[in-house]
Structures are given as structure tokens and as C-alpha cells.
């Protein structure tokens, strides 16, 4: 019966996602910071920090086109470049946002697939595309009727979508009574972790190696003390202080903004409905799964939750077609 209810809840949410558009997710009024592609990377950091944001669409003013999305991954790439070519630090200081693609090439990472969606397409489509490309945020790009030019309306994130689901689907989410343990929701083996004395660089290398956006910081007894997130690199390299990346995670975490939402934990016996309750109420970007002694058990990312909501119980070939 629990299984049936769970499926009924998930189907309800999926139907909801099919009749809403990405546009519906946006607040009535919002501010969008778009950065010119010719801006110095060094300066872009200050702008993000001053505006309290962690990403921004890029604009190529030479041909009036959307030039991609700047995210913490780009800064991590710059850091990797700095590590591989330490003699070029002066060069790094002169890089513009338009050089990001050259940096990717120089360090040998594959450029992220640039996906965008039209704001009036079903939200379900944006979600599917996010899961397929592993993009955590997707720009909403529309074409201006009069000029025929592309314009970036906004950016939607996994976080915003899950929040939107949580706020508008209480009658469906209360049906999700299966526990994290029963669903096998999240990752429980080969966890990448670090301790307070690890250097910021070590943690960045871990994130790159495992292709993840957060590393739990634990003590000797496996107790969770904090989480270092990809977005935490932004204040670390503010002002071009790349040499400070050798300092400890503990020090770096003390630089977090005052409004840092904190880290969220849950227990393997918590049910998915409770997780949606947390998403509804708080700024959650992932849940750290701990046992009763606060020892690390696993990690549930927003993509794990989104994947469950969209794909659990779907037929294999259905998934491939999406
Ligand atoms: P998101 O895609 O929501 O930004 P991540 O990139 O951090 O989240 O997570 C991608 C996948 O890796 C998820 O399945 C998640 O459970 C797993 N994961 C996240 N952090 C870690 C970690 N520190 N160690 C091992 N696996 C992780």
C-alpha cells in the first residue's frame, strides 16, 4: 500500500510538472544580473559576491548573443589552470570571461553542454534536460519578437524547481511515506570527505575528481562538522588570492557570508515527505545523512531527489526516450 501511495504521489507531481512551465517557477518580480563576456574574471568575482549570487548568464555584446552561464565550475577550472601553470599567475589575472573556453581547453576538461530551455515549455522538459546533462541550472532563453534576438529571461535551478514542487504539491508530497533507507535515496559508498585541516585545494581536487558539488567535513570519529560546497570557492579566490587556496578548509569556511543558510542533515529513517517539508521551509542544497551519533552515513543531493521524483518506477525505454 505504501508503494502504491508513493507512486500515486510521484505521478501527481509529474502531472503537475507537465502542466506548468519554467516561467511559472519565476517569482513575480526578480532581478537578473547578466555579465558582459569581456569582463575580467577577477572583477566578476566581486560582482557575484556583492550581489549575493553564485552564477550569472554571460552576454556577448559584439554580436548580441547569450554566451553561456558563469558558475562556480568555471572558477574551479581557473584554479585548476593556475595549479597546472603556476608561472602564469599574471596571465590568470588578465583573463576575461570570454577566455573561459580557452581555459577549459588548456586544462583538458570537456566544456559543459550549453543547454537552455524556452520559458514557456513544460517544466517537466526542463527537469528532464537537467538530469540528462547534469546541469544544476539552466538559462531560460526566449527570442524577442521585434528584434528576433535571443534574450535571457532568467535562470532556473534544481533548487528552485524542488522548492516550487514542495510549495505547490503538499497533497502529493504527503503521500511520499517511504523512508530514505527504503528508497535507497542518495549515495552511501565511496563518499568523498575531508577534515578541517585539509587544504581548500585538496577539497577542490576531490570535487573535480568525483564530479560532485560538495564534500562533507568530518572529524576523526566520522562526525559531520560542516560541508564545503563548490560555491565556497568564490570568496576564497576573491581579489586573486590564489595562493591562499593552500590554507585550510576550516579557515575558508569562516569566510562564509553571514546569511549562509547552514547545513541540513537527515536520518536514513526520515521519509521523503519530511524531506519535502524541509525543502518547503528552508534553503536546502543537499542533505547530509547522519546516524544518531551524528556520524556520516551518506549524502542526498538535489539531483538525487529530482531523479527520484521524475524517474522512479518509470519504464526503462521511457527513460531513454526522454
Ligand atoms: P548536484 O548534482 O545536486 O549538485 P552533486 O553533484 O553533489 O549534487 O551530486 C552528484 C551525485 O554524487 C549524487 O548522486 C550524490 O549523491 C553524489 N555525491 C554528492 N556528494 C558526494 C560525496 N561527497 N561523495 C560521494 N558522492 C557524492
mmCIF file of C-alpha atoms and ligand atoms in Angstrom:
data_model
loop_
_atom_site.group_PDB
_atom_site.id
_atom_site.type_symbol
_atom_site.label_atom_id
_atom_site.label_comp_id
_atom_site.label_asym_id
_atom_site.label_seq_id
_atom_site.Cartn_x
_atom_site.Cartn_y
_atom_site.Cartn_z
ATOM 1 C CA UNK A 1 0.000 0.000 0.000
ATOM 2 C CA UNK A 2 2.917 2.283 0.811
ATOM 3 C CA UNK A 3 4.342 1.577 -2.614
ATOM 4 C CA UNK A 4 1.063 2.409 -4.249
ATOM 5 C CA UNK A 5 0.721 5.658 -2.354
ATOM 6 C CA UNK A 6 4.307 6.619 -3.119
ATOM 7 C CA UNK A 7 3.718 6.062 -6.849
ATOM 8 C CA UNK A 8 0.468 7.995 -6.691
ATOM 9 C CA UNK A 9 2.283 10.942 -5.096
ATOM 10 C CA UNK A 10 5.090 10.845 -7.645
ATOM 11 C CA UNK A 11 2.636 10.647 -10.546
ATOM 12 C CA UNK A 12 0.763 13.629 -9.152
ATOM 13 C CA UNK A 13 3.965 15.651 -9.090
ATOM 14 C CA UNK A 14 4.893 14.541 -12.615
ATOM 15 C CA UNK A 15 1.487 15.640 -13.916
ATOM 16 C CA UNK A 16 1.980 18.971 -12.177
ATOM 17 C CA UNK A 17 5.367 19.423 -13.873
ATOM 18 C CA UNK A 18 3.780 18.729 -17.250
ATOM 19 C CA UNK A 19 1.149 21.444 -16.918
ATOM 20 C CA UNK A 20 3.440 24.120 -15.541
ATOM 21 C CA UNK A 21 6.124 25.986 -17.447
ATOM 22 C CA UNK A 22 9.573 27.129 -16.407
ATOM 23 C CA UNK A 23 8.143 30.614 -16.449
ATOM 24 C CA UNK A 24 5.769 29.644 -13.619
ATOM 25 C CA UNK A 25 8.726 28.949 -11.349
ATOM 26 C CA UNK A 26 9.959 32.521 -11.512
ATOM 27 C CA UNK A 27 8.905 34.942 -8.812
ATOM 28 C CA UNK A 28 6.617 37.792 -9.918
ATOM 29 C CA UNK A 29 9.442 40.233 -9.820
ATOM 30 C CA UNK A 30 13.124 39.415 -9.837
ATOM 31 C CA UNK A 31 16.468 40.861 -10.661
ATOM 32 C CA UNK A 32 18.798 39.272 -13.173
ATOM 33 C CA UNK A 33 22.491 40.127 -13.203
ATOM 34 C CA UNK A 34 23.956 39.500 -16.648
ATOM 35 C CA UNK A 35 27.713 39.862 -17.117
ATOM 36 C CA UNK A 36 29.467 41.089 -20.220
ATOM 37 C CA UNK A 37 31.730 38.427 -21.664
ATOM 38 C CA UNK A 38 34.614 40.904 -21.850
ATOM 39 C CA UNK A 39 34.628 41.493 -18.105
ATOM 40 C CA UNK A 40 37.795 40.416 -16.257
ATOM 41 C CA UNK A 41 37.265 37.163 -14.378
ATOM 42 C CA UNK A 42 38.788 38.837 -11.334
ATOM 43 C CA UNK A 43 36.091 41.508 -11.422
ATOM 44 C CA UNK A 44 33.289 39.032 -11.959
ATOM 45 C CA UNK A 45 34.038 37.553 -8.536
ATOM 46 C CA UNK A 46 33.385 40.845 -6.787
ATOM 47 C CA UNK A 47 30.160 41.367 -8.664
ATOM 48 C CA UNK A 48 28.816 37.956 -7.713
ATOM 49 C CA UNK A 49 29.795 38.470 -4.080
ATOM 50 C CA UNK A 50 28.358 41.979 -3.917
ATOM 51 C CA UNK A 51 25.066 40.761 -5.353
ATOM 52 C CA UNK A 52 24.925 37.693 -3.167
ATOM 53 C CA UNK A 53 24.690 35.333 -6.166
ATOM 54 C CA UNK A 54 26.767 32.367 -7.310
ATOM 55 C CA UNK A 55 26.170 32.373 -11.043
ATOM 56 C CA UNK A 56 25.178 34.652 -13.904
ATOM 57 C CA UNK A 57 24.393 34.448 -17.616
ATOM 58 C CA UNK A 58 27.071 35.850 -19.920
ATOM 59 C CA UNK A 59 26.355 38.212 -22.742
ATOM 60 C CA UNK A 60 28.437 38.669 -25.872
ATOM 61 C CA UNK A 61 27.849 42.307 -26.779
ATOM 62 C CA UNK A 62 29.829 42.073 -30.025
ATOM 63 C CA UNK A 63 27.008 40.086 -31.613
ATOM 64 C CA UNK A 64 24.254 40.451 -29.004
ATOM 65 C CA UNK A 65 24.017 36.804 -28.104
ATOM 66 C CA UNK A 66 23.819 34.738 -24.983
ATOM 67 C CA UNK A 67 27.306 33.391 -24.283
ATOM 68 C CA UNK A 68 26.680 30.742 -21.639
ATOM 69 C CA UNK A 69 26.320 30.574 -17.912
ATOM 70 C CA UNK A 70 29.047 31.503 -15.441
ATOM 71 C CA UNK A 71 29.074 29.120 -12.444
ATOM 72 C CA UNK A 72 31.403 28.015 -9.677
ATOM 73 C CA UNK A 73 32.658 25.281 -12.019
ATOM 74 C CA UNK A 74 34.276 27.996 -14.148
ATOM 75 C CA UNK A 75 36.186 29.310 -11.142
ATOM 76 C CA UNK A 76 37.246 25.801 -10.256
ATOM 77 C CA UNK A 77 38.577 25.492 -13.805
ATOM 78 C CA UNK A 78 40.548 28.707 -13.377
ATOM 79 C CA UNK A 79 42.006 27.296 -10.157
ATOM 80 C CA UNK A 80 42.999 24.100 -11.954
ATOM 81 C CA UNK A 81 44.623 26.197 -14.665
ATOM 82 C CA UNK A 82 46.541 28.080 -12.001
ATOM 83 C CA UNK A 83 47.683 24.762 -10.497
ATOM 84 C CA UNK A 84 48.847 23.404 -13.838
ATOM 85 C CA UNK A 85 50.524 26.606 -14.966
ATOM 86 C CA UNK A 86 51.681 28.286 -11.737
ATOM 87 C CA UNK A 87 54.119 30.546 -13.611
ATOM 88 C CA UNK A 88 51.248 32.199 -15.421
ATOM 89 C CA UNK A 89 49.646 33.834 -12.421
ATOM 90 C CA UNK A 90 49.984 37.278 -14.039
ATOM 91 C CA UNK A 91 48.158 35.903 -17.027
ATOM 92 C CA UNK A 92 45.378 34.492 -14.852
ATOM 93 C CA UNK A 93 44.788 37.974 -13.502
ATOM 94 C CA UNK A 94 44.180 39.276 -17.015
ATOM 95 C CA UNK A 95 41.739 36.600 -18.120
ATOM 96 C CA UNK A 96 38.328 37.730 -19.231
ATOM 97 C CA UNK A 97 35.141 35.717 -19.011
ATOM 98 C CA UNK A 98 35.464 35.129 -22.746
ATOM 99 C CA UNK A 99 38.688 33.191 -22.018
ATOM 100 C CA UNK A 100 36.853 30.534 -20.013
ATOM 101 C CA UNK A 101 36.530 28.253 -23.031
ATOM 102 C CA UNK A 102 40.295 28.515 -23.662
ATOM 103 C CA UNK A 103 40.923 27.653 -20.026
ATOM 104 C CA UNK A 104 38.788 24.520 -20.376
ATOM 105 C CA UNK A 105 40.795 23.514 -23.402
ATOM 106 C CA UNK A 106 44.127 24.222 -21.710
ATOM 107 C CA UNK A 107 43.349 22.035 -18.697
ATOM 108 C CA UNK A 108 41.669 19.391 -20.831
ATOM 109 C CA UNK A 109 38.157 19.395 -19.408
ATOM 110 C CA UNK A 110 35.179 18.909 -21.641
ATOM 111 C CA UNK A 111 33.119 22.054 -21.978
ATOM 112 C CA UNK A 112 29.772 21.761 -20.226
ATOM 113 C CA UNK A 113 26.980 21.177 -22.638
ATOM 114 C CA UNK A 114 25.206 24.502 -23.076
ATOM 115 C CA UNK A 115 21.564 23.745 -22.654
ATOM 116 C CA UNK A 116 18.855 26.293 -22.408
ATOM 117 C CA UNK A 117 15.095 25.989 -22.453
ATOM 118 C CA UNK A 118 12.325 28.198 -23.664
ATOM 119 C CA UNK A 119 10.477 29.627 -20.638
ATOM 120 C CA UNK A 120 7.058 28.585 -21.961
ATOM 121 C CA UNK A 121 7.934 24.914 -22.440
ATOM 122 C CA UNK A 122 6.658 22.465 -19.807
ATOM 123 C CA UNK A 123 8.700 22.415 -16.624
ATOM 124 C CA UNK A 124 8.892 18.643 -16.956
ATOM 125 C CA UNK A 125 11.061 19.134 -20.024
ATOM 126 C CA UNK A 126 13.495 21.411 -18.189
ATOM 127 C CA UNK A 127 13.771 18.822 -15.410
ATOM 128 C CA UNK A 128 14.450 16.001 -17.839
ATOM 129 C CA UNK A 129 17.094 18.068 -19.552
ATOM 130 C CA UNK A 130 18.735 18.903 -16.243
ATOM 131 C CA UNK A 131 19.020 15.255 -15.309
ATOM 132 C CA UNK A 132 20.288 14.253 -18.711
ATOM 133 C CA UNK A 133 23.032 16.867 -18.887
ATOM 134 C CA UNK A 134 23.687 17.006 -15.127
ATOM 135 C CA UNK A 135 23.276 20.780 -15.340
ATOM 136 C CA UNK A 136 22.323 22.202 -11.959
ATOM 137 C CA UNK A 137 20.943 25.344 -13.515
ATOM 138 C CA UNK A 138 19.530 26.130 -16.929
ATOM 139 C CA UNK A 139 19.103 29.534 -18.539
ATOM 140 C CA UNK A 140 15.669 30.377 -19.882
ATOM 141 C CA UNK A 141 16.226 31.840 -23.316
ATOM 142 C CA UNK A 142 13.498 33.491 -25.355
ATOM 143 C CA UNK A 143 13.573 35.289 -28.685
ATOM 144 C CA UNK A 144 12.467 38.897 -28.787
ATOM 145 C CA UNK A 145 9.531 39.208 -31.214
ATOM 146 C CA UNK A 146 10.584 42.592 -32.561
ATOM 147 C CA UNK A 147 14.320 42.255 -32.930
ATOM 148 C CA UNK A 148 14.477 38.486 -33.407
ATOM 149 C CA UNK A 149 17.304 38.454 -30.879
ATOM 150 C CA UNK A 150 17.887 35.983 -28.096
ATOM 151 C CA UNK A 151 17.270 37.178 -24.602
ATOM 152 C CA UNK A 152 17.937 35.544 -21.290
ATOM 153 C CA UNK A 153 14.804 35.766 -19.185
ATOM 154 C CA UNK A 154 16.201 34.108 -16.089
ATOM 155 C CA UNK A 155 17.923 31.000 -14.840
ATOM 156 C CA UNK A 156 16.160 28.100 -13.167
ATOM 157 C CA UNK A 157 17.932 25.816 -10.774
ATOM 158 C CA UNK A 158 17.252 22.371 -9.340
ATOM 159 C CA UNK A 159 16.779 24.143 -6.049
ATOM 160 C CA UNK A 160 14.083 26.478 -7.381
ATOM 161 C CA UNK A 161 12.249 23.615 -9.071
ATOM 162 C CA UNK A 162 12.215 21.431 -5.971
ATOM 163 C CA UNK A 163 11.085 24.394 -3.893
ATOM 164 C CA UNK A 164 8.305 25.052 -6.409
ATOM 165 C CA UNK A 165 7.249 21.401 -6.243
ATOM 166 C CA UNK A 166 7.366 21.379 -2.437
ATOM 167 C CA UNK A 167 5.311 24.555 -2.082
ATOM 168 C CA UNK A 168 2.612 23.608 -4.602
ATOM 169 C CA UNK A 169 2.219 19.865 -4.123
ATOM 170 C CA UNK A 170 1.532 19.307 -0.476
ATOM 171 C CA UNK A 171 -1.346 16.972 -1.350
ATOM 172 C CA UNK A 172 1.079 14.829 -3.360
ATOM 173 C CA UNK A 173 4.142 15.052 -1.147
ATOM 174 C CA UNK A 174 2.238 13.817 1.925
ATOM 175 C CA UNK A 175 1.830 10.531 0.062
ATOM 176 C CA UNK A 176 5.591 10.038 -0.102
ATOM 177 C CA UNK A 177 5.834 7.980 3.058
ATOM 178 C CA UNK A 178 8.734 5.747 2.153
ATOM 179 C CA UNK A 179 11.954 6.332 4.015
ATOM 180 C CA UNK A 180 15.294 7.333 2.610
ATOM 181 C CA UNK A 181 16.544 3.854 3.524
ATOM 182 C CA UNK A 182 13.699 2.056 1.750
ATOM 183 C CA UNK A 183 14.149 4.152 -1.358
ATOM 184 C CA UNK A 184 17.933 3.927 -1.322
ATOM 185 C CA UNK A 185 17.842 7.671 -1.901
ATOM 186 C CA UNK A 186 21.310 9.223 -2.108
ATOM 187 C CA UNK A 187 24.880 7.934 -2.069
ATOM 188 C CA UNK A 188 26.246 5.748 0.743
ATOM 189 C CA UNK A 189 29.501 4.304 -0.530
ATOM 190 C CA UNK A 190 32.781 5.792 -1.678
ATOM 191 C CA UNK A 191 31.921 9.099 -0.050
ATOM 192 C CA UNK A 192 34.434 11.842 -0.680
ATOM 193 C CA UNK A 193 35.195 13.549 2.634
ATOM 194 C CA UNK A 194 37.817 15.842 4.114
ATOM 195 C CA UNK A 195 38.771 17.158 7.533
ATOM 196 C CA UNK A 196 39.162 20.688 8.862
ATOM 197 C CA UNK A 197 42.904 20.638 8.216
ATOM 198 C CA UNK A 198 42.615 19.596 4.574
ATOM 199 C CA UNK A 199 43.604 22.394 2.260
ATOM 200 C CA UNK A 200 40.993 24.103 0.137
ATOM 201 C CA UNK A 201 42.896 22.856 -2.912
ATOM 202 C CA UNK A 202 42.645 19.232 -1.745
ATOM 203 C CA UNK A 203 38.903 19.605 -1.423
ATOM 204 C CA UNK A 204 38.605 21.248 -4.836
ATOM 205 C CA UNK A 205 40.541 18.374 -6.380
ATOM 206 C CA UNK A 206 38.152 15.933 -4.702
ATOM 207 C CA UNK A 207 35.152 17.732 -6.170
ATOM 208 C CA UNK A 208 36.697 17.673 -9.623
ATOM 209 C CA UNK A 209 37.724 14.027 -9.385
ATOM 210 C CA UNK A 210 34.306 12.818 -8.213
ATOM 211 C CA UNK A 211 32.317 15.347 -10.210
ATOM 212 C CA UNK A 212 30.394 16.466 -7.133
ATOM 213 C CA UNK A 213 29.456 19.836 -5.721
ATOM 214 C CA UNK A 214 30.014 19.294 -2.013
ATOM 215 C CA UNK A 215 32.369 17.490 0.357
ATOM 216 C CA UNK A 216 31.376 16.734 3.971
ATOM 217 C CA UNK A 217 33.978 17.806 6.517
ATOM 218 C CA UNK A 218 34.273 15.223 9.265
ATOM 219 C CA UNK A 219 36.309 14.718 12.442
ATOM 220 C CA UNK A 220 38.363 11.663 13.364
ATOM 221 C CA UNK A 221 35.279 9.910 14.693
ATOM 222 C CA UNK A 222 33.434 10.331 11.357
ATOM 223 C CA UNK A 223 31.199 13.000 12.901
ATOM 224 C CA UNK A 224 29.963 15.658 10.486
ATOM 225 C CA UNK A 225 31.301 19.131 11.267
ATOM 226 C CA UNK A 226 30.465 21.040 8.110
ATOM 227 C CA UNK A 227 30.227 20.797 4.331
ATOM 228 C CA UNK A 228 32.484 22.518 1.809
ATOM 229 C CA UNK A 229 30.498 23.432 -1.280
ATOM 230 C CA UNK A 230 31.638 24.339 -4.781
ATOM 231 C CA UNK A 231 30.222 27.831 -4.263
ATOM 232 C CA UNK A 232 32.527 28.281 -1.271
ATOM 233 C CA UNK A 233 35.466 28.684 -3.666
ATOM 234 C CA UNK A 234 34.140 32.071 -4.792
ATOM 235 C CA UNK A 235 35.058 34.042 -1.647
ATOM 236 C CA UNK A 236 38.309 32.047 -1.426
ATOM 237 C CA UNK A 237 39.759 33.482 -4.628
ATOM 238 C CA UNK A 238 38.315 36.980 -4.290
ATOM 239 C CA UNK A 239 40.957 39.550 -5.119
ATOM 240 C CA UNK A 240 43.052 36.972 -6.972
ATOM 241 C CA UNK A 241 44.333 35.363 -3.774
ATOM 242 C CA UNK A 242 45.097 32.014 -5.389
ATOM 243 C CA UNK A 243 47.993 31.298 -3.039
ATOM 244 C CA UNK A 244 45.513 31.239 -0.153
ATOM 245 C CA UNK A 245 43.984 28.065 -1.579
ATOM 246 C CA UNK A 246 46.706 26.245 0.308
ATOM 247 C CA UNK A 247 45.095 27.324 3.572
ATOM 248 C CA UNK A 248 42.759 25.041 5.472
ATOM 249 C CA UNK A 249 39.093 24.346 4.884
ATOM 250 C CA UNK A 250 38.414 25.481 8.441
ATOM 251 C CA UNK A 251 39.779 28.913 7.645
ATOM 252 C CA UNK A 252 37.914 29.115 4.341
ATOM 253 C CA UNK A 253 34.587 28.204 5.909
ATOM 254 C CA UNK A 254 34.957 31.054 8.368
ATOM 255 C CA UNK A 255 34.690 33.417 5.372
ATOM 256 C CA UNK A 256 31.140 32.403 4.581
ATOM 257 C CA UNK A 257 28.577 35.176 4.254
ATOM 258 C CA UNK A 258 26.545 35.973 7.353
ATOM 259 C CA UNK A 259 23.378 34.764 5.675
ATOM 260 C CA UNK A 260 24.786 31.304 4.979
ATOM 261 C CA UNK A 261 21.735 29.053 5.352
ATOM 262 C CA UNK A 262 23.583 26.327 7.224
ATOM 263 C CA UNK A 263 23.845 22.651 6.516
ATOM 264 C CA UNK A 264 20.915 20.256 6.665
ATOM 265 C CA UNK A 265 21.072 16.722 7.919
ATOM 266 C CA UNK A 266 18.621 13.874 7.931
ATOM 267 C CA UNK A 267 18.379 10.317 9.123
ATOM 268 C CA UNK A 268 18.002 7.195 6.991
ATOM 269 C CA UNK A 269 14.619 6.607 8.636
ATOM 270 C CA UNK A 270 13.302 10.016 7.587
ATOM 271 C CA UNK A 271 10.613 9.820 4.966
ATOM 272 C CA UNK A 272 10.543 11.625 1.672
ATOM 273 C CA UNK A 273 7.535 13.664 2.799
ATOM 274 C CA UNK A 274 9.661 15.051 5.648
ATOM 275 C CA UNK A 275 12.416 15.931 3.192
ATOM 276 C CA UNK A 276 9.920 17.878 1.098
ATOM 277 C CA UNK A 277 8.821 19.623 4.257
ATOM 278 C CA UNK A 278 12.436 20.720 4.820
ATOM 279 C CA UNK A 279 12.730 21.885 1.207
ATOM 280 C CA UNK A 280 9.487 23.831 1.578
ATOM 281 C CA UNK A 281 10.746 25.655 4.647
ATOM 282 C CA UNK A 282 14.464 26.111 4.109
ATOM 283 C CA UNK A 283 17.231 26.901 1.662
ATOM 284 C CA UNK A 284 18.460 23.331 1.286
ATOM 285 C CA UNK A 285 21.020 22.471 -1.362
ATOM 286 C CA UNK A 286 21.704 18.927 -0.149
ATOM 287 C CA UNK A 287 21.071 16.767 2.877
ATOM 288 C CA UNK A 288 23.815 15.050 4.790
ATOM 289 C CA UNK A 289 22.614 11.704 6.076
ATOM 290 C CA UNK A 290 23.809 11.011 9.612
ATOM 291 C CA UNK A 291 23.102 8.369 12.254
ATOM 292 C CA UNK A 292 22.023 9.058 15.821
ATOM 293 C CA UNK A 293 25.601 9.883 16.791
ATOM 294 C CA UNK A 294 25.897 12.483 14.053
ATOM 295 C CA UNK A 295 28.269 10.205 12.170
ATOM 296 C CA UNK A 296 28.272 10.445 8.403
ATOM 297 C CA UNK A 297 26.215 7.815 6.581
ATOM 298 C CA UNK A 298 25.588 9.344 3.173
ATOM 299 C CA UNK A 299 24.586 12.339 1.130
ATOM 300 C CA UNK A 300 21.387 13.190 -0.720
ATOM 301 C CA UNK A 301 21.852 15.758 -3.467
ATOM 302 C CA UNK A 302 19.072 17.744 -5.071
ATOM 303 C CA UNK A 303 19.739 15.796 -8.250
ATOM 304 C CA UNK A 304 19.130 12.535 -6.344
ATOM 305 C CA UNK A 305 15.740 13.880 -5.241
ATOM 306 C CA UNK A 306 14.841 15.265 -8.662
ATOM 307 C CA UNK A 307 15.818 11.969 -10.257
ATOM 308 C CA UNK A 308 13.592 10.053 -7.869
ATOM 309 C CA UNK A 309 10.664 12.391 -8.456
ATOM 310 C CA UNK A 310 10.936 12.147 -12.228
ATOM 311 C CA UNK A 311 12.197 8.672 -12.923
ATOM 312 C CA UNK A 312 11.367 6.291 -10.092
ATOM 313 C CA UNK A 313 9.180 3.490 -11.423
ATOM 314 C CA UNK A 314 9.332 4.758 -14.991
ATOM 315 C CA UNK A 315 9.922 2.156 -17.637
ATOM 316 C CA UNK A 316 13.440 1.791 -18.915
ATOM 317 C CA UNK A 317 12.701 2.642 -22.534
ATOM 318 C CA UNK A 318 10.615 5.554 -21.410
ATOM 319 C CA UNK A 319 13.708 6.945 -19.712
ATOM 320 C CA UNK A 320 15.833 6.576 -22.797
ATOM 321 C CA UNK A 321 13.239 8.293 -24.943
ATOM 322 C CA UNK A 322 13.322 11.276 -22.586
HETATM 323 P P1 LIG B 1 24.003 18.064 -7.502
HETATM 324 O O1 LIG B 1 24.033 17.348 -8.820
HETATM 325 O O2 LIG B 1 22.616 18.126 -6.894
HETATM 326 O O3 LIG B 1 24.698 19.367 -7.480
HETATM 327 P P2 LIG B 1 26.280 16.576 -6.615
HETATM 328 O O4 LIG B 1 26.950 16.941 -7.889
HETATM 329 O O5 LIG B 1 26.996 16.959 -5.355
HETATM 330 O O6 LIG B 1 24.828 17.172 -6.488
HETATM 331 O O7 LIG B 1 25.973 15.038 -6.579
HETATM 332 C C1 LIG B 1 26.066 14.190 -7.702
HETATM 333 C C2 LIG B 1 25.956 12.739 -7.226
HETATM 334 O O8 LIG B 1 27.076 12.428 -6.395
HETATM 335 C C3 LIG B 1 24.720 12.464 -6.366
HETATM 336 O O9 LIG B 1 24.221 11.184 -6.693
HETATM 337 C C4 LIG B 1 25.228 12.491 -4.935
HETATM 338 O O10 LIG B 1 24.530 11.607 -4.082
HETATM 339 C C5 LIG B 1 26.679 12.071 -5.089
HETATM 340 N N1 LIG B 1 27.556 12.785 -4.144
HETATM 341 C C6 LIG B 1 27.456 14.059 -3.734
HETATM 342 N N2 LIG B 1 28.434 14.396 -2.881
HETATM 343 C C7 LIG B 1 29.195 13.288 -2.726
HETATM 344 C C8 LIG B 1 30.378 12.978 -1.953
HETATM 345 N N3 LIG B 1 30.965 13.890 -1.172
HETATM 346 N N4 LIG B 1 30.883 11.729 -2.046
HETATM 347 C C9 LIG B 1 30.304 10.816 -2.855
HETATM 348 N N5 LIG B 1 29.206 11.039 -3.596
HETATM 349 C C10 LIG B 1 28.639 12.261 -3.542
#
